[in-house]
mmCIF file of C-alpha atoms in Angstrom:
data_model
loop_
_atom_site.group_PDB
_atom_site.id
_atom_site.type_symbol
_atom_site.label_atom_id
_atom_site.label_comp_id
_atom_site.label_asym_id
_atom_site.label_seq_id
_atom_site.Cartn_x
_atom_site.Cartn_y
_atom_site.Cartn_z
ATOM 1 C CA MET B 19 20.198 -19.447 -64.062
ATOM 2 C CA SER B 20 17.615 -17.047 -65.497
ATOM 3 C CA SER B 21 14.288 -17.511 -67.142
ATOM 4 C CA VAL B 22 13.062 -15.568 -70.152
ATOM 5 C CA THR B 23 9.950 -13.404 -70.061
ATOM 6 C CA SER B 24 7.229 -14.144 -72.590
ATOM 7 C CA ASP B 25 7.244 -10.622 -74.084
ATOM 8 C CA SER B 26 10.982 -10.245 -74.679
ATOM 9 C CA GLN B 27 14.137 -12.270 -74.926
ATOM 10 C CA GLU B 28 15.805 -10.538 -71.979
ATOM 11 C CA PRO B 29 16.628 -12.823 -69.054
ATOM 12 C CA THR B 30 14.705 -12.262 -65.842
ATOM 13 C CA PRO B 31 16.657 -12.639 -62.583
ATOM 14 C CA ARG B 32 15.469 -15.571 -60.460
ATOM 15 C CA TRP B 33 14.897 -13.368 -57.393
ATOM 16 C CA ARG B 34 12.501 -11.188 -59.365
ATOM 17 C CA GLU B 35 10.533 -14.195 -60.572
ATOM 18 C CA ARG B 36 10.449 -15.618 -57.056
ATOM 19 C CA ILE B 37 9.171 -12.363 -55.540
ATOM 20 C CA LEU B 38 6.696 -11.463 -58.281
ATOM 21 C CA GLY B 39 5.438 -14.994 -58.876
ATOM 22 C CA GLY B 40 5.875 -15.200 -62.630
ATOM 23 C CA GLY B 41 3.182 -14.122 -65.042
ATOM 24 C CA VAL B 42 3.595 -11.592 -67.820
ATOM 25 C CA GLU B 43 4.908 -8.054 -67.592
ATOM 26 C CA PRO B 44 1.907 -5.718 -67.114
ATOM 27 C CA ASP B 45 1.394 -2.399 -68.854
ATOM 28 C CA PRO B 46 4.026 -0.043 -67.373
ATOM 29 C CA ARG B 47 1.329 2.515 -66.548
ATOM 30 C CA PHE B 48 -0.296 0.067 -64.129
ATOM 31 C CA THR B 49 3.013 -0.853 -62.529
ATOM 32 C CA LEU B 50 3.933 2.817 -62.111
ATOM 33 C CA ALA B 51 0.494 3.620 -60.670
ATOM 34 C CA ASN B 52 0.964 0.772 -58.190
ATOM 35 C CA GLU B 53 4.360 2.223 -57.273
ATOM 36 C CA ARG B 54 2.911 5.711 -56.740
ATOM 37 C CA THR B 55 0.237 4.274 -54.470
ATOM 38 C CA PHE B 56 2.902 2.375 -52.520
ATOM 39 C CA LEU B 57 4.877 5.585 -52.063
ATOM 40 C CA SER B 58 1.732 7.383 -50.865
ATOM 41 C CA TRP B 59 1.190 4.729 -48.192
ATOM 42 C CA ILE B 60 4.864 5.016 -47.199
ATOM 43 C CA ARG B 61 4.522 8.805 -46.953
ATOM 44 C CA THR B 62 1.493 8.357 -44.689
ATOM 45 C CA SER B 63 3.399 5.809 -42.611
ATOM 46 C CA LEU B 64 6.304 8.222 -42.147
ATOM 47 C CA ALA B 65 3.895 11.008 -41.165
ATOM 48 C CA LEU B 66 2.361 8.773 -38.488
ATOM 49 C CA LEU B 67 5.800 7.839 -37.176
ATOM 50 C CA ALA B 68 6.797 11.511 -37.054
ATOM 51 C CA GLY B 69 3.502 12.298 -35.331
ATOM 52 C CA GLY B 70 4.193 9.679 -32.669
ATOM 53 C CA VAL B 71 7.613 11.136 -31.980
ATOM 54 C CA ALA B 72 6.185 14.674 -31.934
ATOM 55 C CA VAL B 73 3.393 13.763 -29.503
ATOM 56 C CA GLU B 74 5.900 12.256 -27.083
ATOM 57 C CA ALA B 75 8.446 15.048 -27.443
ATOM 58 C CA LEU B 76 6.293 18.167 -27.637
ATOM 59 C CA THR B 77 3.109 17.667 -25.629
ATOM 60 C CA GLN B 78 4.329 17.335 -22.031
ATOM 61 C CA GLN B 79 2.238 20.313 -20.914
ATOM 62 C CA ILE B 80 -0.846 19.361 -22.902
ATOM 63 C CA PHE B 81 -1.439 15.700 -22.005
ATOM 64 C CA GLU B 82 -0.984 13.586 -18.919
ATOM 65 C CA PRO B 83 1.975 11.186 -19.273
ATOM 66 C CA GLN B 84 -0.243 8.106 -19.721
ATOM 67 C CA VAL B 85 -2.341 9.752 -22.446
ATOM 68 C CA ARG B 86 0.734 11.125 -24.183
ATOM 69 C CA THR B 87 2.395 7.704 -24.168
ATOM 70 C CA LEU B 88 -0.774 5.991 -25.389
ATOM 71 C CA LEU B 89 -1.176 8.419 -28.298
ATOM 72 C CA ALA B 90 2.505 8.163 -29.222
ATOM 73 C CA VAL B 91 2.463 4.358 -29.121
ATOM 74 C CA VAL B 92 -0.717 4.135 -31.207
ATOM 75 C CA LEU B 93 0.769 6.479 -33.818
ATOM 76 C CA LEU B 94 4.093 4.620 -33.907
ATOM 77 C CA VAL B 95 2.499 1.170 -34.141
ATOM 78 C CA LEU B 96 0.058 2.370 -36.773
ATOM 79 C CA GLY B 97 2.922 3.881 -38.784
ATOM 80 C CA ALA B 98 4.955 0.677 -38.596
ATOM 81 C CA LEU B 99 1.998 -1.517 -39.586
ATOM 82 C CA LEU B 100 1.124 0.820 -42.427
ATOM 83 C CA GLY B 101 4.670 0.686 -43.780
ATOM 84 C CA ALA B 102 4.699 -3.110 -43.732
ATOM 85 C CA GLY B 103 1.185 -3.236 -45.155
ATOM 86 C CA ALA B 104 2.177 -0.901 -47.982
ATOM 87 C CA PHE B 105 4.822 -3.325 -49.210
ATOM 88 C CA THR B 106 2.474 -6.290 -48.879
ATOM 89 C CA ARG B 107 -0.235 -4.430 -50.783
ATOM 90 C CA TRP B 108 2.189 -3.383 -53.550
ATOM 91 C CA LEU B 109 3.345 -6.983 -53.957
ATOM 92 C CA ARG B 110 -0.174 -8.458 -53.994
ATOM 93 C CA ILE B 111 -1.326 -5.954 -56.613
ATOM 94 C CA GLU B 112 1.779 -6.479 -58.755
ATOM 95 C CA ARG B 113 1.211 -10.244 -58.697
ATOM 96 C CA SER B 114 -2.458 -9.777 -59.579
ATOM 97 C CA LEU B 115 -1.555 -7.534 -62.517
ATOM 98 C CA ARG B 116 1.014 -10.030 -63.794
ATOM 99 C CA ASN B 117 -1.393 -12.969 -63.564
ATOM 100 C CA HIS B 118 -4.523 -11.148 -64.817
ATOM 101 C CA ARG B 119 -6.391 -11.760 -61.566
ATOM 102 C CA PRO B 120 -8.794 -9.389 -59.796
ATOM 103 C CA LEU B 121 -7.131 -6.882 -57.498
ATOM 104 C CA PRO B 122 -7.112 -7.851 -53.814
ATOM 105 C CA LEU B 123 -9.134 -5.943 -51.255
ATOM 106 C CA PRO B 124 -7.183 -3.280 -49.382
ATOM 107 C CA LEU B 125 -6.408 -4.430 -45.846
ATOM 108 C CA ILE B 126 -4.456 -1.354 -44.769
ATOM 109 C CA ALA B 127 -7.263 1.152 -45.379
ATOM 110 C CA PRO B 128 -9.440 -0.337 -42.599
ATOM 111 C CA LEU B 129 -6.354 -0.465 -40.363
ATOM 112 C CA LEU B 130 -5.808 3.240 -40.889
ATOM 113 C CA GLY B 131 -9.496 3.949 -40.228
ATOM 114 C CA VAL B 132 -9.519 1.989 -36.967
ATOM 115 C CA GLY B 133 -6.283 3.651 -35.867
ATOM 116 C CA ALA B 134 -7.705 7.103 -36.554
ATOM 117 C CA ALA B 135 -10.849 6.186 -34.615
ATOM 118 C CA VAL B 136 -8.812 5.033 -31.595
ATOM 119 C CA ILE B 137 -6.781 8.244 -31.596
ATOM 120 C CA THR B 138 -9.956 10.327 -31.894
ATOM 121 C CA VAL B 139 -11.628 8.524 -28.984
ATOM 122 C CA VAL B 140 -8.557 9.013 -26.786
ATOM 123 C CA LEU B 141 -8.459 12.719 -27.638
ATOM 124 C CA ILE B 142 -12.196 13.181 -26.998
ATOM 125 C CA ILE B 143 -11.983 11.431 -23.624
ATOM 126 C CA THR B 144 -8.956 13.537 -22.703
ATOM 127 C CA LEU B 145 -10.658 16.791 -23.688
ATOM 128 C CA VAL B 146 -13.895 15.957 -21.864
ATOM 129 C CA GLN B 147 -12.060 14.968 -18.664
ATOM 130 C CA GLY B 148 -9.478 17.736 -18.882
#
């Protein structure tokens, strides 16, 4: 069974209504902007994942094994969390747009900032000791 959106007579699949939480269809420009932002977060997530793999694979002669593993793990975990957070953020914003509510605060931006700070501290300590 399908419901009908308020702006048109086209049926809306139940799964879409369940995921998006109802409301009215927002201006397509806002939805597309939300999508572009989601894809930017995904691109950043993939870059962090690739960076984690690269650190582990290519820096054997630069870092001690423990430091190399720590940096790789931080990058991989940060990339995974960012990818999951990107979807959550996209969904929360889409629901806010559909229900004319204020946009939620970004939770993944501070995560990225803290992750970058941890990586920087590890690199500084390694360089000073090395």
